[in-house]
Short mmCIF file of N, CA and C in Angstrom, two decimals:
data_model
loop_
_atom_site.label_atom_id
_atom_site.label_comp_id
_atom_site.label_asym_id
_atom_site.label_seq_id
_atom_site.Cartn_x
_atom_site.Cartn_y
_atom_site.Cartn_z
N UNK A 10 0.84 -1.17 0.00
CA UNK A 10 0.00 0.00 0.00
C UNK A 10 0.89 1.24 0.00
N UNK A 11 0.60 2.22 -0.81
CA UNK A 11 1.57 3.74 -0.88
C UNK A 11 0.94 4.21 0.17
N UNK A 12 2.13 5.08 0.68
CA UNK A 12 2.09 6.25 1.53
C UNK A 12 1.48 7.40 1.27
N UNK A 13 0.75 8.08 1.29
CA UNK A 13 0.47 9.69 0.69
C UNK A 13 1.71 10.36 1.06
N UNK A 14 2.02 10.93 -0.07
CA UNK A 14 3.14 12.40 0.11
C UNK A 14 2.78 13.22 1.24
N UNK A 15 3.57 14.03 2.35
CA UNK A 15 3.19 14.86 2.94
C UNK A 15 2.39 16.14 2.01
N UNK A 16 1.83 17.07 2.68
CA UNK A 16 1.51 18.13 1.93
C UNK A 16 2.98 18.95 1.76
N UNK A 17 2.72 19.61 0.06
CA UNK A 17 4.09 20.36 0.50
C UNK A 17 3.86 22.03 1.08
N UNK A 18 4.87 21.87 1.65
CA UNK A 18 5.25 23.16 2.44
C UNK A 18 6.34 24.63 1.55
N UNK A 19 6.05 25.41 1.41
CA UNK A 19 7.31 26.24 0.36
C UNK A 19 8.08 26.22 1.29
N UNK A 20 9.82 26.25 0.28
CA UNK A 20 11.34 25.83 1.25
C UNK A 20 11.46 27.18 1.85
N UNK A 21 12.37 27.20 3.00
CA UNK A 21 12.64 28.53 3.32
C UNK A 21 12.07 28.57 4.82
N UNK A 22 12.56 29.78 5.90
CA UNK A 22 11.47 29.69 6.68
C UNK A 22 10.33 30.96 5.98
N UNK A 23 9.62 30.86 7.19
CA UNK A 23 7.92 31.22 6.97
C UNK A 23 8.60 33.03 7.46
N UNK A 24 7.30 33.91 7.05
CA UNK A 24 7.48 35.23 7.15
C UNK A 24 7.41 35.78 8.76
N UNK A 25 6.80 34.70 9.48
CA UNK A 25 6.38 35.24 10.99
C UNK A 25 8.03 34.85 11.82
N UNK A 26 8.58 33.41 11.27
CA UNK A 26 9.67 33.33 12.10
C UNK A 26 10.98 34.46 11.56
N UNK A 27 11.10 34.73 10.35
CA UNK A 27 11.67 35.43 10.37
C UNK A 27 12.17 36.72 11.14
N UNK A 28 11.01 37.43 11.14
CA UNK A 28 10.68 38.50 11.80
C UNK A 28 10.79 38.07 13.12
N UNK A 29 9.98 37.00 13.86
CA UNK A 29 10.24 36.81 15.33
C UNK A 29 11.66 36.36 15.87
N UNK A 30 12.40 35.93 14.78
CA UNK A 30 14.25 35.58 14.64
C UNK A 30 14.81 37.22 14.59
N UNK A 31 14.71 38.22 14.24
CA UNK A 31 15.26 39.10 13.80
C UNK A 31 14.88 39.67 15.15
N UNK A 32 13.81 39.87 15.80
CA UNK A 32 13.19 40.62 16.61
C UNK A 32 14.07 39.97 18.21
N UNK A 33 13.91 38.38 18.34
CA UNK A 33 14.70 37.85 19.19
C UNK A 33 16.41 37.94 18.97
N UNK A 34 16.57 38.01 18.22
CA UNK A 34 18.28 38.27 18.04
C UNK A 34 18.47 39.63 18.65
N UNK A 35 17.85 40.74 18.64
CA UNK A 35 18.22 42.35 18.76
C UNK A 35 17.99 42.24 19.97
N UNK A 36 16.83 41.47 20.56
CA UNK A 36 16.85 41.44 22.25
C UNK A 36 18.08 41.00 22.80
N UNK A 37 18.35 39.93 22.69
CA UNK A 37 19.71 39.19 22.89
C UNK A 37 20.69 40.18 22.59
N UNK A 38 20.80 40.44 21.62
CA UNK A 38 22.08 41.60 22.02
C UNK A 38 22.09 42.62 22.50
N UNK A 39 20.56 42.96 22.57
CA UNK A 39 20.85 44.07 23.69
C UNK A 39 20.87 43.67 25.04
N UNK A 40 20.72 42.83 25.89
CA UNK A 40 20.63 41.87 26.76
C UNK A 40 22.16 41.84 26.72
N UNK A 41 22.98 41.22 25.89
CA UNK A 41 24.29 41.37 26.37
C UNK A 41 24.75 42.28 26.33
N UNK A 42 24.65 43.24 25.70
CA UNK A 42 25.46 44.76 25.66
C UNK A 42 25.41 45.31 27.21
N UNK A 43 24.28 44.80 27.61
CA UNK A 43 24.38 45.44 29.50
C UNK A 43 25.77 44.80 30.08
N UNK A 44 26.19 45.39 30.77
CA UNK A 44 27.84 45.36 31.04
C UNK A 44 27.92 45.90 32.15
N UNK A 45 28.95 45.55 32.71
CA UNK A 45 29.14 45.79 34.15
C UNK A 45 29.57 47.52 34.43
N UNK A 46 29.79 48.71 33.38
CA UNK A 46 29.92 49.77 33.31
C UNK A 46 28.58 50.47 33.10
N UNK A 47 27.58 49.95 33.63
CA UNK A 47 26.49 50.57 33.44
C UNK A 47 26.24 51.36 34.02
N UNK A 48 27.20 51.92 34.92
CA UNK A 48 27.28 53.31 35.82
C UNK A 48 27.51 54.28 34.75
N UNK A 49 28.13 55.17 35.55
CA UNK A 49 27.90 56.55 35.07
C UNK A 49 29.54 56.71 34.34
N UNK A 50 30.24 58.18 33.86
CA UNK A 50 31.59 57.80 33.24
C UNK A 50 31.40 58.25 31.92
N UNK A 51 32.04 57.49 31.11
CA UNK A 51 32.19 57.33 29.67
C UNK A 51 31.24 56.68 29.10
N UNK A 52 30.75 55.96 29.73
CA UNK A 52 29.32 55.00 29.43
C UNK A 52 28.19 56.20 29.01
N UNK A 53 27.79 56.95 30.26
CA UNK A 53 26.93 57.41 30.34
C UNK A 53 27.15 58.74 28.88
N UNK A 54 28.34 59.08 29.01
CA UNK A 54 28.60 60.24 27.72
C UNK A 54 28.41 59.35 26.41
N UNK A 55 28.61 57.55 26.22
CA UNK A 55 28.17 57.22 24.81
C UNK A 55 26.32 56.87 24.98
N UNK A 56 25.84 56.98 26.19
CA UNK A 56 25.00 56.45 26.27
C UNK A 56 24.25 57.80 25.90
N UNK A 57 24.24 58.95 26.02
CA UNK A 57 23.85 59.87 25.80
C UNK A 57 23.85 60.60 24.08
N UNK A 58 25.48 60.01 23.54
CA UNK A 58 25.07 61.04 22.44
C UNK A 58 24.49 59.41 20.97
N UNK A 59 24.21 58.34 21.76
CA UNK A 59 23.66 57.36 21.03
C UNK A 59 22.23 57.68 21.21
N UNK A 60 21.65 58.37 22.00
CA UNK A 60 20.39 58.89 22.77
C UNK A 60 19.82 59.85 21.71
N UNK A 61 21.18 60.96 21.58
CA UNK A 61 20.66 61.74 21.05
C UNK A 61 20.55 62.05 19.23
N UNK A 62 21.65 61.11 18.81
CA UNK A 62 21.44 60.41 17.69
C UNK A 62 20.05 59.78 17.11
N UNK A 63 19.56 58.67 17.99
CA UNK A 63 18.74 57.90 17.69
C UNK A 63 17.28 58.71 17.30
N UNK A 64 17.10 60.13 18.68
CA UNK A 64 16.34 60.94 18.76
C UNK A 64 16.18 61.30 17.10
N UNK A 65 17.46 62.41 16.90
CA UNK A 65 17.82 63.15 15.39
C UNK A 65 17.06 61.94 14.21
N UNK A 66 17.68 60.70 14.14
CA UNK A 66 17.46 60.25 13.63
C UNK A 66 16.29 59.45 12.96
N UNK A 67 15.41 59.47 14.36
CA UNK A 67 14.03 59.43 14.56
C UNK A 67 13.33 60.20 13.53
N UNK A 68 13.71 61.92 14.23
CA UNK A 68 12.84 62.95 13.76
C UNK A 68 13.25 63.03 12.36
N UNK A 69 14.27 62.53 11.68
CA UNK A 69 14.70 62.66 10.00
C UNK A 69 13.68 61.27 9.38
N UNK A 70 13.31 60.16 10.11
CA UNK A 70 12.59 59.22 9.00
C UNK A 70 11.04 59.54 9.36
N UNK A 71 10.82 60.19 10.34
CA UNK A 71 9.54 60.94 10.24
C UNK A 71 9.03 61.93 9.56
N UNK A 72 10.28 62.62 8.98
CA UNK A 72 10.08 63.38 8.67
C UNK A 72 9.58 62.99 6.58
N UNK A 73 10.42 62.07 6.97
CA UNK A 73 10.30 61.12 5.68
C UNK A 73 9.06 60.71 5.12
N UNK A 74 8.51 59.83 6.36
CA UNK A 74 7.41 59.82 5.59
C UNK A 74 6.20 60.60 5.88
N UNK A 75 6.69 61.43 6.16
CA UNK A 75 5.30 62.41 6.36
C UNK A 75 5.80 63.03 4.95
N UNK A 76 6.75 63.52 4.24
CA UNK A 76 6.82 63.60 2.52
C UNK A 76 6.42 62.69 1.76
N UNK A 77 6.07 61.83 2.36
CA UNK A 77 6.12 60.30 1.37
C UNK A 77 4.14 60.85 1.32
N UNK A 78 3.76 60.70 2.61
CA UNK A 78 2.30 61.11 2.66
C UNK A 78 1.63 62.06 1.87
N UNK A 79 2.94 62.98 2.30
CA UNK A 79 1.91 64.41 1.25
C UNK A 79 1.96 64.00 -0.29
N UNK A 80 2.92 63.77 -0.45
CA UNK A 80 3.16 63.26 -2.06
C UNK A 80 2.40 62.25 -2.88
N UNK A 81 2.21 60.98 -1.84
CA UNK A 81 1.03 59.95 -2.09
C UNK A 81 -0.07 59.62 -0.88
N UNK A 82 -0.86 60.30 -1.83
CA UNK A 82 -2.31 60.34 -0.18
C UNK A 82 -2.31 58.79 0.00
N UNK A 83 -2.49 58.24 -1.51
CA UNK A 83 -2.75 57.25 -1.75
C UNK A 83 -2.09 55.75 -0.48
N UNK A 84 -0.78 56.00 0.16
CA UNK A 84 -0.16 55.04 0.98
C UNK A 84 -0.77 55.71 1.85
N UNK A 85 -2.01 56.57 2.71
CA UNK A 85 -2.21 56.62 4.06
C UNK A 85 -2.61 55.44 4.91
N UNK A 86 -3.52 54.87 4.51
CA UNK A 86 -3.85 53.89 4.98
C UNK A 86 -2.59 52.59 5.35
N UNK A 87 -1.56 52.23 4.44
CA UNK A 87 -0.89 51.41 5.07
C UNK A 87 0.57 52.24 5.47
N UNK A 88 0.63 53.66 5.52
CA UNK A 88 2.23 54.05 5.96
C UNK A 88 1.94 54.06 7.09
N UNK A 89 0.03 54.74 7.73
CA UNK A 89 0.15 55.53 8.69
C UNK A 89 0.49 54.61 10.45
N UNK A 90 0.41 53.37 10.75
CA UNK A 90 0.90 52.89 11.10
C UNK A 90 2.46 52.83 11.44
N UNK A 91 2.53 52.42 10.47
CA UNK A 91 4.75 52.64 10.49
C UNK A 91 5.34 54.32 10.95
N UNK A 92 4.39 54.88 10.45
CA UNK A 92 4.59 56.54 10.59
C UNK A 92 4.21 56.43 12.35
N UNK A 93 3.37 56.13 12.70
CA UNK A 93 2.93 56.09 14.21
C UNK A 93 4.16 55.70 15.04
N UNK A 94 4.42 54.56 14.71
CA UNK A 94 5.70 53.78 15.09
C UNK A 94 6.84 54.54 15.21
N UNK A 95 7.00 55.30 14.30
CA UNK A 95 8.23 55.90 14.15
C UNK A 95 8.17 57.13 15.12
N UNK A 96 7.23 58.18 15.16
CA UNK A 96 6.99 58.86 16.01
C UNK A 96 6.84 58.29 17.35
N UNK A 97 6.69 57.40 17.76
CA UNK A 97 6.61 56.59 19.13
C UNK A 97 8.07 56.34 19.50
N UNK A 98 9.06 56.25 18.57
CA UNK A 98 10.22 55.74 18.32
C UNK A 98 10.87 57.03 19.24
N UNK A 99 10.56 58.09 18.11
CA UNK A 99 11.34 59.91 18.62
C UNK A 99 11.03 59.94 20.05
N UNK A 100 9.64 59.55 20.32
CA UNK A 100 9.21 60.06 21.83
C UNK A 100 10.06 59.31 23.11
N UNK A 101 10.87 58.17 22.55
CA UNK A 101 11.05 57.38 23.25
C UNK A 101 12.48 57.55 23.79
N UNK A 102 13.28 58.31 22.81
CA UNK A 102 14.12 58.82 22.62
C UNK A 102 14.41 60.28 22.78
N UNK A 103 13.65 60.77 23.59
CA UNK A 103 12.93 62.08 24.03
C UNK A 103 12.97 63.40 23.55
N UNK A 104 12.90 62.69 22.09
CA UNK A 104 12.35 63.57 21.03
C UNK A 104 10.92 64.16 21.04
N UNK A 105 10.33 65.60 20.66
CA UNK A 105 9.31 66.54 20.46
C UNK A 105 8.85 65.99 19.30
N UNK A 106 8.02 64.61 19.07
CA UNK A 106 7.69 64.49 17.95
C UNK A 106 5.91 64.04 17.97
N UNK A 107 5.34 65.10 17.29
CA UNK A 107 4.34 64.96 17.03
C UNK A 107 3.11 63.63 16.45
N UNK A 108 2.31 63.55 17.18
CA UNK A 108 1.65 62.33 16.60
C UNK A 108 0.71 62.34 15.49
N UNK A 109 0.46 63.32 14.84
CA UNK A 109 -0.05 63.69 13.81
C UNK A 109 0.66 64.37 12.70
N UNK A 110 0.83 64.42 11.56
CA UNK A 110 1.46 64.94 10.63
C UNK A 110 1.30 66.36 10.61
N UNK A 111 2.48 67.18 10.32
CA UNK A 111 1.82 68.29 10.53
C UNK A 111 1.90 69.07 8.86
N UNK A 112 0.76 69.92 9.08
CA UNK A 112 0.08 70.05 7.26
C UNK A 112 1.43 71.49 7.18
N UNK A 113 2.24 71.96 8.33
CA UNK A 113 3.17 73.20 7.64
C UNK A 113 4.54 72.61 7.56
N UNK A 114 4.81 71.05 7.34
CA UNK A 114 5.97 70.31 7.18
C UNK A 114 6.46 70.40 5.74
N UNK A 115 7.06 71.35 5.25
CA UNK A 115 7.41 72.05 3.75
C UNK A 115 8.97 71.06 3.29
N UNK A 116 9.51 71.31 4.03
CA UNK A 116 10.65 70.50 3.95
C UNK A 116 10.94 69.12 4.43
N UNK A 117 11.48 68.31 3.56
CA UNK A 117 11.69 66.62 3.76
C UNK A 117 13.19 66.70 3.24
N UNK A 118 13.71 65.51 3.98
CA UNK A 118 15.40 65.26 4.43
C UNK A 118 15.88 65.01 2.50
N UNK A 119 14.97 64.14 2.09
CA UNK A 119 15.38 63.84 0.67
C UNK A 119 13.82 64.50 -0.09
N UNK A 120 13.98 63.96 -1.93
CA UNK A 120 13.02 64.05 -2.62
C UNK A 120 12.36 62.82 -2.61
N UNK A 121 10.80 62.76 -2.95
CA UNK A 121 10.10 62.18 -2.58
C UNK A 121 10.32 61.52 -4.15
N UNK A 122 9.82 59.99 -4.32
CA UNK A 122 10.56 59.26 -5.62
C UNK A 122 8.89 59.67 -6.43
N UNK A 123 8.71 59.43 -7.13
CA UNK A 123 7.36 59.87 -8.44
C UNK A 123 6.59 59.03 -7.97
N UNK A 124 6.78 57.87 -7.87
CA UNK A 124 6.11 56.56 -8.24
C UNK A 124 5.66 56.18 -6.77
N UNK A 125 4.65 55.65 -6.49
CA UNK A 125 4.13 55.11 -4.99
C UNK A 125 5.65 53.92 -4.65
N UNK A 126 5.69 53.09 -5.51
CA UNK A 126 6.15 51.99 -5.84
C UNK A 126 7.67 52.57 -5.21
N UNK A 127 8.05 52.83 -5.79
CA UNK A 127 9.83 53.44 -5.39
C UNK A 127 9.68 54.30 -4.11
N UNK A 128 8.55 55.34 -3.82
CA UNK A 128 8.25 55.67 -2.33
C UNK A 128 8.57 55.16 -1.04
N UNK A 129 7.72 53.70 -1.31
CA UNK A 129 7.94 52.52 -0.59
C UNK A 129 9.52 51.86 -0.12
N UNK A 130 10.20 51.78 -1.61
CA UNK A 130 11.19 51.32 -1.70
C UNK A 130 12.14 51.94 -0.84
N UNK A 131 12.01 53.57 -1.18
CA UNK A 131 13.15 54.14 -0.85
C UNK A 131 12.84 54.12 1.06
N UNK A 132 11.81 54.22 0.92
CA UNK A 132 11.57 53.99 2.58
C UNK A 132 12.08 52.72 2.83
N UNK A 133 11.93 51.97 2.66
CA UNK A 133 12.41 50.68 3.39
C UNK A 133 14.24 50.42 3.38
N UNK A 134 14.41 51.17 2.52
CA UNK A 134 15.74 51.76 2.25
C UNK A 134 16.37 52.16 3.48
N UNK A 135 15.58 53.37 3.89
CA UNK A 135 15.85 53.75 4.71
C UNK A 135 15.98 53.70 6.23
N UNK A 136 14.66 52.84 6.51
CA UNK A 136 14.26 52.15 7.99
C UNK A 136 15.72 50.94 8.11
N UNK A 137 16.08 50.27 6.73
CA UNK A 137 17.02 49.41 6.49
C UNK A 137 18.17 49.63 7.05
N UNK A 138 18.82 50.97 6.67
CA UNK A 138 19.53 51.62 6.62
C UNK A 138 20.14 52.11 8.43
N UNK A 139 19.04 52.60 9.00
CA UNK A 139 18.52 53.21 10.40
C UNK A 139 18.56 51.59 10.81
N UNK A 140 18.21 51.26 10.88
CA UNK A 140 18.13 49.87 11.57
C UNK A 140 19.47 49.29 11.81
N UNK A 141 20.34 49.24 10.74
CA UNK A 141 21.53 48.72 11.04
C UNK A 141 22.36 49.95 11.76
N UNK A 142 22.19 51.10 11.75
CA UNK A 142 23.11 51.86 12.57
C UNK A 142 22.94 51.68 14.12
N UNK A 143 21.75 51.43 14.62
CA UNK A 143 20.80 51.17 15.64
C UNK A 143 21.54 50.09 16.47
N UNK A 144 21.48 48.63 15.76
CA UNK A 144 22.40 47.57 15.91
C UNK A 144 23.33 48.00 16.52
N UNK A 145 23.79 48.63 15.05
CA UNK A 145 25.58 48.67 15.63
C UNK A 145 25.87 49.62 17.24
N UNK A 146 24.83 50.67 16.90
CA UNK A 146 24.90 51.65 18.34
C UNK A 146 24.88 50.89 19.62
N UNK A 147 24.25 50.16 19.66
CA UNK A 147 23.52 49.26 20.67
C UNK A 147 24.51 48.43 21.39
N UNK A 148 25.28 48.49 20.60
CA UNK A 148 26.70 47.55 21.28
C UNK A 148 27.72 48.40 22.16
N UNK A 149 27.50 49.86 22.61
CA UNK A 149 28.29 51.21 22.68
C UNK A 149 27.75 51.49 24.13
N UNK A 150 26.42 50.74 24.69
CA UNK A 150 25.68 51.30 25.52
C UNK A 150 25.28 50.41 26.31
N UNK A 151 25.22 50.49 27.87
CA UNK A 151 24.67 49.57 28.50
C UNK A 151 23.25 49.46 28.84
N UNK A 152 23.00 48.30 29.31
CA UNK A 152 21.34 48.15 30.02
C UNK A 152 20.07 48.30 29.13
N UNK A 153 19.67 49.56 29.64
CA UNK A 153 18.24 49.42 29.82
C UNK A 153 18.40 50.49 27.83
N UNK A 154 19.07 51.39 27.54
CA UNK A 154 19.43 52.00 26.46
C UNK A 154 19.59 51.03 25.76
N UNK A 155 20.48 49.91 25.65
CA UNK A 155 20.91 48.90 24.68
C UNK A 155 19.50 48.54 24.33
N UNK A 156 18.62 48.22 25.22
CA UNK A 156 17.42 47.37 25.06
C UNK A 156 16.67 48.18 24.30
N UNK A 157 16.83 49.51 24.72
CA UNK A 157 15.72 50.34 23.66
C UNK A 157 16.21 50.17 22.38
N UNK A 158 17.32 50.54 22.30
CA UNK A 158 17.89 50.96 20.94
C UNK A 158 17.50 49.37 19.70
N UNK A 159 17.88 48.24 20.93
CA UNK A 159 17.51 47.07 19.66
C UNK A 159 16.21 46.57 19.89
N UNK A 160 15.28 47.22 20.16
CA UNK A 160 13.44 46.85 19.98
C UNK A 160 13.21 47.57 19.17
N UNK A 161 14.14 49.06 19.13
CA UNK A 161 13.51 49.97 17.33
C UNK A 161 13.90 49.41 16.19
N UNK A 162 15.45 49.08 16.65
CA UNK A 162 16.16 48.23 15.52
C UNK A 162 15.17 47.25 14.96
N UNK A 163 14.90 46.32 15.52
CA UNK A 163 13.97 45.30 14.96
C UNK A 163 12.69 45.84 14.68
N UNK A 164 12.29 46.98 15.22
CA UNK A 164 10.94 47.29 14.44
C UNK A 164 11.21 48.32 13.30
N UNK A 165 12.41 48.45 12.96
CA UNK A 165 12.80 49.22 11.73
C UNK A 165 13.18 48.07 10.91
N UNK A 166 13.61 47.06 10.95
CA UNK A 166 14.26 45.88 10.16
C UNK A 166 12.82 45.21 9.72
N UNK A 167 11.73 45.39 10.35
CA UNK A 167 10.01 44.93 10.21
C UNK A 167 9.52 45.90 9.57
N UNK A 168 9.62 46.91 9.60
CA UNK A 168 9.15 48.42 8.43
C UNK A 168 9.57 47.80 7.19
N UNK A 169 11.36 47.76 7.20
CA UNK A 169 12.07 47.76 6.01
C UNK A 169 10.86 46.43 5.38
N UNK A 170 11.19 45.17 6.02
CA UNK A 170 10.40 44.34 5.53
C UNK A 170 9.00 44.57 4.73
N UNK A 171 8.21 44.66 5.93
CA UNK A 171 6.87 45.10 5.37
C UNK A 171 6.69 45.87 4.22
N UNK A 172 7.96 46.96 4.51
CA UNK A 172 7.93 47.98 2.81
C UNK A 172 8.15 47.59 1.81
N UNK A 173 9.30 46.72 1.75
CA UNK A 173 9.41 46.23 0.67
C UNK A 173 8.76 44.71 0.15
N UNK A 174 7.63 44.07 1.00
CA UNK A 174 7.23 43.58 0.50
C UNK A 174 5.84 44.41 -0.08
N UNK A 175 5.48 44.87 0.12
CA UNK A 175 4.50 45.94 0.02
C UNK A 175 4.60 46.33 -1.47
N UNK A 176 6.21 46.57 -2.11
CA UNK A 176 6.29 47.23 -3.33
C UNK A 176 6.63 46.48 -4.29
N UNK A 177 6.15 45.23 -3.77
CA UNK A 177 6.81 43.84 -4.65
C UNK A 177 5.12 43.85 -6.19
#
């Protein structure tokens, strides 16, 4: 008597472990980055201008896609989320960043691309981009900072994702 074939499965892992791999890795290293210099010192002076970086850096991809918005009404519905995020990001980082877009925001860090499609792209570009500096910061800083810095990381490495599957 034959066996039935299993059902097949596509190779690769699945889209949820990925993300929950990427998301658990950034904990873990920020988890180890806590270090026994978690006092005050030199620590506290990288812990500060990684602080205030992250802040700046915040308020520049917000600023992003709130150009991305004005330019294409059309992505409100799925940026405005990630846009939320990101502003949650600044605040956290005790950045003045507004939770609503604001309609006298004239100036954006770059040009906004023509196409919805490349919009997307270049955003995920960018969260991509921010994400790995984030990482790398994260290793510079002890404790409870490390931990922040790699929960944005991974929710910027989940933007990038989402964006660019989005523009597929």
């Amino acid at each position: 008597m034959p066996y039935p074939l299993p059902p097949r499965t596509p190779s690769g892992p699945r889209r949820r472990s990925l993300l929950a791999s990427a998301a658990g890795a950034a904990l873990l290293v920020g988890c180890a980055a806590a270090g026994p210099d978690s006092g005050g010192g030199a620590g506290a002076s990288a812990t500060e201008k990684a602080r205030a970086r992250a802040a700046r850096d915040s308020r520049g991809l917000l600023e992003r896609y709130d150009a991305v918005l004005a330019a294409h009404p059309g992505l409100e519905q799925r940026l405005r989320p990630l846009r939320d995020q990101v502003a949650a990001h600044a605040a956290a980082f005790g950045s003045a960043a507004t939770p609503a877009r604001s309609p006298s925001a004239s100036s954006s860090p770059a040009p906004v691309p023509a196409t919805e499609k490349d919009a997307l792209a270049d955003l995920a570009a960018a969260e991509r981009i921010l994400a790995g500096r984030r990482a790398q910061a994260l290793l510079d800083v002890p404790g409870e900072p490390a931990r922040l810095l790699a929960s944005v990381a991974a929710a910027g490495a989940t933007h990038a994702y989402l964006l660019t599957e989005g523009a597929k």
